[in-house]
Amino acid sequence: MRQPLTRELTDLLERGRDRQLRLAVTGLSRSGKTAFLTSLVHQLRHAGLAARLDLLPAAREGRLLGARRVEQQDLGVPRFPYDRAMAALDDSPPRWPEPTRGISELRLVIRYRPRRPGWVGGDTRRLTLDLFDYPGEWLLDLPLLGHDFASWSRAQVLDRGERATLFADWRQAVAGLDPAETVEEGRLAEIAERYAEGLRAAREAGFADLQPGRFLLPGELEGAPVLQFFPLPGLERVDQARLAGLPPESLYATLARRFRHYQQHIVKPFYREHFRRFDRQIVLVDVLGALDAGPERFEDLSRALSRLMQSFDYGRRSLLSRLFAPRIERLAIAATKADHVTPEQHEPLTGLLEALLAEPLQDLRFADVPVRALSLASIRATEAREVDHQGRRQPVLRGTTLDGETTLLFPGEVPARLPDADFWTRQGFEFPAFRPLPRDGDTLPHIRLDVALDWLIGDKLT
Amino acid sequence: MRQPLTRELTDLLERGRDRQLRLAVTGLSRSGKTAFLTSLVHQLRHAGLAARLDLLPAAREGRLLGARRVEQQDLGVPRFPYDRAMAALDDSPPRWPEPTRGISELRLVIRYRPRRPGWVGGDTRRLTLDLFDYPGEWLLDLPLLGHDFASWSRAQVLDRGERATLFADWRQAVAGLDPAETVEEGRLAEIAERYAEGLRAAREAGFADLQPGRFLLPGELEGAPVLQFFPLPGLERVDQARLAGLPPESLYATLARRFRHYQQHIVKPFYREHFRRFDRQIVLVDVLGALDAGPERFEDLSRALSRLMQSFDYGRRSLLSRLFAPRIERLAIAATKADHVTPEQHEPLTGLLEALLAEPLQDLRFADVPVRALSLASIRATEAREVDHQGRRQPVLRGTTLDGETTLLFPGEVPARLPDADFWTRQGFEFPAFRPLPRDGDTLPHIRLDVALDWLIGDKLT
């Protein structure tokens, strides 16, 4: 009787022969993860025929034969809902796909012809590509592992700027609580809910630098005590030894216990079971959305990204390397929705992304992590046109807004470096949301998705 | 500095001194789990004052002083949403609380005075009561552990009676599939979705004996391959050795792999991590609902209950004992919504419950598991009245239907044994849904909840 190799052993062998690759896609909410992954799968599936992937050498040279979906490795992880996403794009009028929540995965087997056919295996080869999609918000929790509850509480600053207003209810509820008192379970749940409401309101208002990330996507943990803690203000005024000696039922000990449970059972398992197994990673950033939302949000995005990028900093002293020894060998960072500005603005857009990430990029390069920044549109929503304006050719966009109105528009100039006060005063930027373009046959139009693909998987297709 | 005992050690000591008890509540969808648990918590919290628990000796004797919610043991399990349930009952008009999904838990510390004050500990004592609520549907999956994929496929009979209609789409999709063929991931997901649709339709139609149970409450596993399998008809006509030799990407091997994953990663963890730690258990059954729904549903409920009760059969040869060594030491089985029939029908209702469960009850008694059957109403929705009818006093119910209509009604006679063809022909039973009664102060009126409490925890309060 045939003795099939175990799945794990087969995987190991495939990996050893460079035939398997685990590629992860992340980004904060609304950065365009679902559109990116949908388009990526679609382009690879139609690589031999309708897809336009001229900047991916294997495709340009006619060696990319196509891709087929097969069963993924981890049966307990939701499959990336590709069919549902395509159905939305093919609806009339076309809709953007529903965003995913939590992690999902999908496995493709890509068939290609190598540049030089080898001795064995005939003239076609297969690359097994595991795709993963997970919320960037989860990465914002990494720094939380470097804290204990007291230091984490001190690090949360919620009494300044617009955040102070958004968290007003919670701040009122938490004011005057004594770390030593016993707070009834129901009341504790209520105060925690106000904190979660503050986080949700902040996200609605466009803020991104929010912790703990899982409070925003609780899933099956909704109502569990591990998602019912909050920072305790004023701890810096209490003696350390006194805090450590408080009984287990005290407010301080209760919140600290939940904080530790969150670290151990929520944050760590994601890094241990998923993150450290990714080979390559793309991080999507909605730079234009933040530019549209004003200076406080833009600065917040910058802070959130620096925090998020810590998960890719493999410097030897990093918290991450010490805890999980991840092995991402190649990283891309992409400003999405590039089709929402006119073509000559794409270069400044990439420049702005690099400026936004200057510090983390510097750290990554120092740590010798190959990284590339680019701008792209996973699925085009506009066409570039030109109009005569005061005797000069002026580039504009033609697109249909979500309300169904077709417009010609010049959204404005993207600053190629971090915007200064002058930029914000001029408020020279308009960034409406457009519907995806109706699909023409099997072609899903994009901008530079092939460049991203080449950087992320091109070397495996030679 | 104080060295607090670890949580686990404290728990162990408390258990050893009979100060801790883990009580689980289950039942199929709509059997009244949320109402039961809400009322139970409410009665214990108000035990010293407004609650009427005359049939619970500790309360009758004035020794039950009250209960307080404290932090539960497992921080990663949702807390039972008691406050939300009470808010629904206190709404105007009062509403039944939203049903819970999945498992939830809540910890109470009960203070009481023992009958004979001991040498130590003063004259009041504490009992820590852990309450758990989980879907009875999960227990329907236990027998699945005794199958392999082929035998499970054969055991699913979906081509007869009303089920044949409900599963028609799936049967059409699966007809003619060859166990040896390779079915594309997307198509497999589609066929599985039709199977899940059949299960959902069957549940909507009032059927209860449905497998696999998690397909009906997928939660975060929505879209995961482990919830995308289905029985493969006609396997009995295929040679065993041929099936075993099929390659891993074949339809048969793929479904069998997912079936095994379901057994190992969905069914077993619940028994291992939760079920085997319960000390006492109450199973709620909506007998009246099934009586109202007709003979096919009634028989289906009977089959589902026999299957569900296998989880409490600790006979030495049972699958369960071999796998998990559970230790439930006391069991109650309750027909709920007893206030939906007139008081003189309560005894036949209990009789009917016992008849419905005759076989499992016999097995349990043989296995020496103390078990008691009763009928109760966790939260009263009607008042019992009498009217003159053709010169005789006739008992009736007064209640407000969900539409807001207040009626006087005699719902009919409950048969004290399994109903025969004659009963179903007469169709003499009417069972409208009533709103909960508006609450009068801190009293939540019930029927025999105190009897259930006495059986489940009374011996710990002496």
CSV table of C-alpha atoms in Angstrom, one decimal, chain A residues 29-384:
chain,number,residue,atom,x,y,z
A,29,SER,CA,-7.9,49.0,8.8
A,30,ARG,CA,-9.0,50.4,5.4
A,31,SER,CA,-5.4,50.3,4.1
A,32,GLY,CA,-6.6,48.0,1.2
A,33,LYS,CA,-5.6,44.5,2.3
A,34,THR,CA,-8.6,42.7,0.8
A,35,ALA,CA,-8.3,44.5,-2.5
A,36,PHE,CA,-4.6,43.7,-2.7
A,37,LEU,CA,-4.9,40.1,-2.0
A,38,THR,CA,-7.9,39.7,-4.2
A,39,SER,CA,-6.1,41.3,-7.1
A,40,LEU,CA,-2.9,39.3,-6.4
A,41,VAL,CA,-4.8,36.0,-6.6
A,42,HIS,CA,-6.7,37.1,-9.6
A,43,GLN,CA,-3.6,38.2,-11.5
A,44,LEU,CA,-1.7,35.0,-10.8
A,45,ARG,CA,-4.7,32.8,-11.8
A,46,HIS,CA,-5.0,34.6,-15.1
A,47,ALA,CA,-1.3,35.1,-15.6
A,48,GLY,CA,-1.1,33.2,-18.8
A,49,LEU,CA,-3.9,35.0,-20.4
A,50,ALA,CA,-5.7,38.2,-19.5
A,51,ALA,CA,-3.5,39.6,-16.7
A,52,ARG,CA,-1.1,42.4,-17.4
A,53,LEU,CA,2.0,41.8,-15.4
A,54,ASP,CA,4.6,43.4,-17.7
A,55,LEU,CA,6.9,44.3,-14.8
A,56,LEU,CA,7.0,40.8,-13.5
A,57,PRO,CA,9.7,39.1,-15.7
A,58,ALA,CA,8.3,35.6,-15.5
A,59,ALA,CA,5.0,36.9,-16.8
A,60,ARG,CA,6.5,39.2,-19.5
A,61,GLU,CA,8.6,36.4,-20.8
A,62,GLY,CA,5.6,34.1,-21.0
A,63,ARG,CA,6.9,31.6,-18.5
A,64,LEU,CA,4.2,32.1,-15.9
A,65,LEU,CA,1.5,29.5,-16.8
A,66,GLY,CA,-1.1,30.2,-14.1
A,67,ALA,CA,-2.1,29.3,-10.6
A,68,ARG,CA,-4.6,27.0,-8.9
A,69,ARG,CA,-6.1,27.2,-5.4
A,70,VAL,CA,-5.4,24.1,-3.3
A,71,GLU,CA,-6.1,23.2,0.3
A,72,GLN,CA,-4.3,25.4,2.8
A,73,GLN,CA,-2.1,24.1,5.5
A,74,ASP,CA,-3.9,25.1,8.7
A,75,LEU,CA,-7.5,23.9,8.4
A,76,GLY,CA,-8.6,25.9,11.4
A,77,VAL,CA,-7.8,29.3,9.9
A,78,PRO,CA,-10.6,31.0,7.7
A,79,ARG,CA,-9.8,30.8,4.0
A,80,PHE,CA,-9.3,34.2,2.4
A,81,PRO,CA,-12.8,34.9,0.9
A,82,TYR,CA,-11.6,35.4,-2.7
A,83,ASP,CA,-14.9,34.4,-4.4
A,84,ARG,CA,-16.9,36.7,-2.2
A,85,ALA,CA,-14.5,39.6,-3.0
A,86,MET,CA,-14.7,38.9,-6.8
A,87,ALA,CA,-18.5,38.7,-6.6
A,88,ALA,CA,-18.5,42.2,-5.0
A,89,LEU,CA,-16.2,43.6,-7.8
A,90,ASP,CA,-18.5,42.0,-10.4
A,91,ASP,CA,-21.6,43.4,-8.9
A,92,SER,CA,-23.4,46.1,-10.8
A,93,PRO,CA,-22.4,48.7,-9.8
A,94,PRO,CA,-19.1,47.3,-8.7
A,95,ARG,CA,-18.5,47.4,-4.9
A,96,TRP,CA,-15.3,47.2,-2.9
A,97,PRO,CA,-15.2,43.8,-1.1
A,98,GLU,CA,-16.1,43.5,2.6
A,99,PRO,CA,-13.0,43.9,4.7
A,100,THR,CA,-11.7,40.7,6.4
A,101,ARG,CA,-11.6,40.5,10.2
A,102,GLY,CA,-8.8,38.6,11.9
A,103,ILE,CA,-6.4,36.3,10.0
A,104,SER,CA,-7.2,34.4,6.8
A,105,GLU,CA,-5.1,32.3,4.4
A,106,LEU,CA,-5.1,30.9,0.9
A,107,ARG,CA,-2.8,28.5,-0.9
A,108,LEU,CA,-1.9,28.8,-4.5
A,109,VAL,CA,0.1,26.4,-6.6
A,110,ILE,CA,1.8,28.5,-9.4
A,111,ARG,CA,3.0,26.7,-12.5
A,112,TYR,CA,5.9,28.3,-14.4
A,113,ARG,CA,8.7,27.5,-16.8
A,114,PRO,CA,12.2,28.1,-15.4
A,115,ARG,CA,14.6,30.2,-17.4
A,116,ARG,CA,16.8,27.2,-17.8
A,117,PRO,CA,15.0,23.9,-17.7
A,118,GLY,CA,16.8,21.6,-15.2
A,119,TRP,CA,17.9,18.0,-15.4
A,120,VAL,CA,14.9,16.7,-13.5
A,121,GLY,CA,11.2,17.5,-13.4
A,122,GLY,CA,10.6,18.3,-17.0
A,123,ASP,CA,10.2,21.9,-18.2
A,124,THR,CA,7.6,23.2,-15.9
A,125,ARG,CA,7.9,23.8,-12.2
A,126,ARG,CA,5.6,24.5,-9.3
A,127,LEU,CA,5.8,27.1,-6.5
A,128,THR,CA,3.4,26.7,-3.6
A,129,LEU,CA,2.5,30.2,-2.4
A,130,ASP,CA,0.8,30.5,1.0
A,131,LEU,CA,-0.9,33.9,1.3
A,132,PHE,CA,-1.9,35.3,4.7
A,133,ASP,CA,-3.9,38.4,5.6
A,134,TYR,CA,-4.0,39.8,9.1
A,135,PRO,CA,-4.9,43.1,10.8
A,136,GLY,CA,-2.0,45.5,11.2
A,137,GLU,CA,-3.6,46.4,14.5
A,138,TRP,CA,-2.3,43.2,15.9
A,139,LEU,CA,1.2,44.4,15.4
A,140,LEU,CA,0.5,47.5,17.4
A,141,ASP,CA,0.4,45.2,20.4
A,142,LEU,CA,4.0,44.1,20.2
A,143,PRO,CA,5.4,46.9,22.3
A,144,LEU,CA,2.9,45.9,25.0
A,145,LEU,CA,5.0,42.8,25.6
A,146,GLY,CA,7.9,45.0,26.8
A,147,HIS,CA,5.7,46.5,29.5
A,148,ASP,CA,4.3,45.4,32.8
A,149,PHE,CA,0.9,46.8,33.7
A,150,ALA,CA,2.2,49.8,35.7
A,151,SER,CA,4.6,50.9,33.0
A,152,TRP,CA,1.9,50.3,30.3
A,153,SER,CA,-0.5,52.4,32.2
A,154,ARG,CA,2.0,55.3,32.4
A,155,ALA,CA,2.6,55.0,28.6
A,156,GLN,CA,-1.0,55.6,27.7
A,157,VAL,CA,-1.6,59.3,27.3
A,158,LEU,CA,-5.3,59.9,26.9
A,159,ASP,CA,-5.7,63.3,28.5
A,160,ARG,CA,-4.4,65.6,25.7
A,161,GLY,CA,-5.7,66.7,22.3
A,162,GLU,CA,-8.7,65.2,20.6
A,163,ARG,CA,-8.2,61.9,22.4
A,164,ALA,CA,-9.0,63.6,25.7
A,165,THR,CA,-12.5,64.3,24.4
A,166,LEU,CA,-13.0,60.8,22.9
A,167,PHE,CA,-12.0,59.1,26.2
A,168,ALA,CA,-13.9,61.6,28.4
A,169,ASP,CA,-16.5,59.1,29.6
A,170,TRP,CA,-13.9,56.6,30.6
A,171,ARG,CA,-11.7,59.2,32.3
A,172,GLN,CA,-14.6,60.3,34.4
A,173,ALA,CA,-15.4,56.7,35.3
A,174,VAL,CA,-11.8,55.9,36.3
A,175,ALA,CA,-11.1,59.1,38.1
A,176,GLY,CA,-10.7,58.6,41.9
A,177,LEU,CA,-10.5,54.8,41.8
A,178,ASP,CA,-8.1,53.5,44.4
A,179,PRO,CA,-5.7,50.7,43.2
A,180,ALA,CA,-6.3,49.0,46.5
A,181,GLU,CA,-10.1,48.9,46.4
A,182,THR,CA,-12.2,45.9,45.3
A,183,VAL,CA,-14.3,46.8,42.3
A,184,GLU,CA,-17.4,44.7,41.6
A,185,GLU,CA,-17.2,42.6,38.4
A,186,GLY,CA,-20.1,44.3,36.8
A,187,ARG,CA,-18.8,47.8,37.4
A,188,LEU,CA,-15.3,46.8,36.2
A,189,ALA,CA,-16.9,45.5,33.0
A,190,GLU,CA,-18.7,48.8,32.6
A,191,ILE,CA,-15.6,50.9,33.0
A,192,ALA,CA,-13.7,48.6,30.6
A,193,GLU,CA,-16.6,49.1,28.1
A,194,ARG,CA,-16.2,52.8,28.3
A,195,TYR,CA,-12.5,52.4,27.5
A,196,ALA,CA,-13.3,50.2,24.5
A,197,GLU,CA,-15.8,52.8,23.4
A,198,GLY,CA,-13.1,55.4,23.5
A,199,LEU,CA,-10.9,53.2,21.3
A,200,ARG,CA,-13.7,52.6,18.8
A,201,ALA,CA,-14.6,56.3,18.7
A,202,ALA,CA,-10.9,57.1,18.1
A,203,ARG,CA,-10.7,54.6,15.3
A,204,GLU,CA,-13.9,56.1,13.8
A,205,ALA,CA,-12.3,59.5,14.0
A,206,GLY,CA,-9.3,58.2,12.0
A,207,PHE,CA,-6.8,57.5,14.7
A,208,ALA,CA,-4.6,54.5,14.2
A,209,ASP,CA,-2.3,54.3,17.2
A,210,LEU,CA,-4.6,52.4,19.5
A,211,GLN,CA,-3.9,49.8,22.1
A,212,PRO,CA,-4.8,47.1,22.9
A,213,GLY,CA,-5.6,46.2,19.3
A,214,ARG,CA,-7.8,43.2,20.1
A,215,PHE,CA,-10.3,45.4,21.9
A,216,LEU,CA,-11.3,46.7,18.4
A,217,LEU,CA,-11.9,43.2,16.9
A,218,PRO,CA,-12.9,41.1,19.9
A,219,GLY,CA,-14.5,38.2,17.9
A,220,GLU,CA,-15.3,35.3,20.2
A,221,LEU,CA,-13.6,37.0,23.1
A,222,GLU,CA,-16.4,39.6,23.3
A,223,GLY,CA,-17.3,39.9,27.0
A,224,ALA,CA,-14.3,37.9,28.3
A,225,PRO,CA,-12.4,39.4,31.2
A,226,VAL,CA,-9.2,39.3,29.3
A,227,LEU,CA,-10.6,42.1,27.1
A,228,GLN,CA,-11.8,44.0,30.2
A,229,PHE,CA,-8.8,46.0,31.5
A,230,PHE,CA,-7.7,49.6,31.0
A,231,PRO,CA,-4.7,51.7,32.1
A,232,LEU,CA,-4.9,52.9,35.6
A,233,PRO,CA,-4.0,56.7,35.8
A,234,GLY,CA,-1.8,58.0,38.6
A,235,LEU,CA,0.1,54.8,39.3
A,236,GLU,CA,3.4,56.8,39.2
A,237,ARG,CA,2.4,58.4,42.5
A,238,VAL,CA,2.0,55.0,44.2
A,239,ASP,CA,4.9,53.2,45.8
A,240,GLN,CA,6.0,50.1,43.8
A,241,ALA,CA,6.3,47.9,46.9
A,242,ARG,CA,2.8,48.9,48.0
A,243,LEU,CA,1.4,48.0,44.6
A,244,ALA,CA,3.1,44.6,44.6
A,245,GLY,CA,1.7,43.8,48.0
A,246,LEU,CA,-2.0,44.5,47.1
A,247,PRO,CA,-4.3,41.4,47.5
A,248,PRO,CA,-5.4,39.5,44.4
A,249,GLU,CA,-9.0,40.9,44.5
A,250,SER,CA,-7.8,44.6,44.5
A,251,LEU,CA,-8.4,46.7,41.4
A,252,TYR,CA,-4.7,46.9,40.6
A,253,ALA,CA,-4.0,43.2,40.9
A,254,THR,CA,-7.1,42.3,38.9
A,255,LEU,CA,-6.2,44.7,36.0
A,256,ALA,CA,-2.6,43.6,36.1
A,257,ARG,CA,-3.6,39.9,35.9
A,258,ARG,CA,-5.8,40.6,32.9
A,259,PHE,CA,-3.0,42.6,31.3
A,260,ARG,CA,-0.7,39.6,31.7
A,261,HIS,CA,-3.3,37.2,30.4
A,262,TYR,CA,-3.7,39.4,27.3
A,263,GLN,CA,0.1,39.3,26.8
A,264,GLN,CA,0.4,35.6,27.2
A,265,HIS,CA,-2.8,34.4,25.5
A,266,ILE,CA,-3.6,37.0,22.9
A,267,VAL,CA,-0.4,38.8,21.8
A,268,LYS,CA,2.2,36.0,22.0
A,269,PRO,CA,0.2,33.2,20.3
A,270,PHE,CA,-0.1,35.3,17.1
A,271,TYR,CA,3.6,35.8,16.9
A,272,ARG,CA,4.4,32.3,17.9
A,273,GLU,CA,1.9,30.4,15.7
A,274,HIS,CA,1.7,32.7,12.7
A,275,PHE,CA,4.1,35.6,12.4
A,276,ARG,CA,7.4,33.9,12.9
A,277,ARG,CA,6.6,31.5,10.1
A,278,PHE,CA,6.1,34.2,7.4
A,279,ASP,CA,8.9,34.4,4.8
A,280,ARG,CA,8.0,37.7,3.2
A,281,GLN,CA,5.7,40.5,4.0
A,282,ILE,CA,4.0,43.5,2.5
A,283,VAL,CA,2.7,46.3,4.6
A,284,LEU,CA,0.0,48.5,3.1
A,285,VAL,CA,-0.4,52.1,4.1
A,286,ASP,CA,-3.3,54.5,3.3
A,287,VAL,CA,-1.1,57.6,3.1
A,288,LEU,CA,-3.6,59.5,1.1
A,289,GLY,CA,-6.4,58.9,3.5
A,290,ALA,CA,-4.3,60.3,6.4
A,291,LEU,CA,-3.3,63.2,4.3
A,292,ASP,CA,-6.9,64.0,3.7
A,293,ALA,CA,-7.8,63.7,7.4
A,294,GLY,CA,-5.5,66.4,8.7
A,295,PRO,CA,-2.4,67.0,10.8
A,296,GLU,CA,-3.4,65.2,14.1
A,297,ARG,CA,-4.4,62.0,12.3
A,298,PHE,CA,-1.4,62.2,10.0
A,299,GLU,CA,1.0,62.4,13.0
A,300,ASP,CA,-0.9,59.6,14.7
A,301,LEU,CA,-0.5,57.4,11.6
A,302,SER,CA,3.2,58.1,11.6
A,303,ARG,CA,3.4,57.0,15.3
A,304,ALA,CA,1.3,53.9,14.6
A,305,LEU,CA,3.5,52.9,11.7
A,306,SER,CA,6.7,53.3,13.7
A,307,ARG,CA,5.2,51.0,16.3
A,308,LEU,CA,3.9,48.5,13.7
A,309,MET,CA,7.3,48.4,12.0
A,310,GLN,CA,9.0,47.3,15.2
A,311,SER,CA,7.7,43.9,14.3
A,312,PHE,CA,10.0,43.8,11.4
A,313,ASP,CA,13.1,45.1,13.1
A,314,TYR,CA,15.3,42.1,13.6
A,315,GLY,CA,18.1,44.1,15.2
A,316,ARG,CA,19.7,41.8,17.7
A,317,ARG,CA,18.6,43.7,20.7
A,318,SER,CA,14.9,43.9,19.6
A,319,LEU,CA,12.2,42.5,21.8
A,320,LEU,CA,10.9,40.5,18.9
A,321,SER,CA,14.1,38.7,18.1
A,322,ARG,CA,14.5,37.7,21.7
A,323,LEU,CA,11.0,36.3,21.9
A,324,PHE,CA,10.2,34.7,18.7
A,325,ALA,CA,13.1,34.6,16.2
A,326,PRO,CA,11.1,35.5,13.2
A,327,ARG,CA,12.7,35.1,9.7
A,328,ILE,CA,11.1,37.5,7.3
A,329,GLU,CA,13.6,37.7,4.5
A,330,ARG,CA,12.1,40.4,2.4
A,331,LEU,CA,9.7,43.3,3.0
A,332,ALA,CA,7.7,45.7,0.9
A,333,ILE,CA,5.9,48.8,2.0
A,334,ALA,CA,3.3,50.2,-0.3
A,335,ALA,CA,1.2,53.3,-0.3
A,336,THR,CA,-2.1,52.1,-1.7
A,337,LYS,CA,-4.9,53.7,-3.7
A,338,ALA,CA,-2.3,55.4,-6.0
A,339,ASP,CA,-5.0,55.7,-8.6
A,340,HIS,CA,-6.7,58.3,-6.4
A,341,VAL,CA,-4.0,60.8,-7.5
A,342,THR,CA,-2.9,61.8,-10.9
A,343,PRO,CA,0.1,59.8,-12.4
A,344,GLU,CA,2.7,62.4,-11.9
A,345,GLN,CA,2.0,62.4,-8.2
A,346,HIS,CA,2.9,58.7,-7.8
A,347,GLU,CA,6.6,59.5,-7.2
A,348,PRO,CA,5.9,62.1,-4.5
A,349,LEU,CA,3.5,59.6,-3.0
A,350,THR,CA,6.3,57.1,-2.7
A,351,GLY,CA,8.6,59.8,-1.4
A,352,LEU,CA,6.1,60.8,1.3
A,353,LEU,CA,5.7,57.1,2.4
A,354,GLU,CA,9.5,56.9,2.7
A,355,ALA,CA,9.6,60.1,4.7
A,356,LEU,CA,6.8,58.9,6.9
A,357,LEU,CA,8.8,55.7,7.6
A,358,ALA,CA,12.2,57.3,7.6
A,359,GLU,CA,13.2,56.1,11.0
A,360,PRO,CA,11.9,52.5,10.9
A,361,LEU,CA,13.4,52.1,7.3
A,362,GLN,CA,16.7,53.3,8.6
A,363,ASP,CA,16.6,50.7,11.4
A,364,LEU,CA,15.5,47.9,9.0
A,365,ARG,CA,18.4,48.7,6.6
A,366,PHE,CA,20.8,48.8,9.5
A,367,ALA,CA,19.4,45.3,10.5
A,368,ASP,CA,20.1,44.2,6.9
A,369,VAL,CA,16.4,43.4,6.1
A,370,PRO,CA,15.9,43.9,2.4
A,371,VAL,CA,13.0,46.4,2.1
A,372,ARG,CA,11.4,48.3,-0.8
A,373,ALA,CA,8.9,51.2,-0.7
A,374,LEU,CA,6.5,51.8,-3.6
A,375,SER,CA,3.1,53.1,-4.4
A,376,LEU,CA,0.4,51.0,-6.1
A,377,ALA,CA,-3.3,50.6,-6.8
A,378,SER,CA,-4.4,46.9,-6.4
A,379,ILE,CA,-7.6,47.5,-8.3
A,380,ARG,CA,-8.0,50.6,-10.4
A,381,ALA,CA,-10.9,52.9,-9.6
A,382,THR,CA,-10.0,55.8,-11.9
A,383,GLU,CA,-8.7,56.6,-15.4
A,384,ALA,CA,-6.1,59.3,-15.9
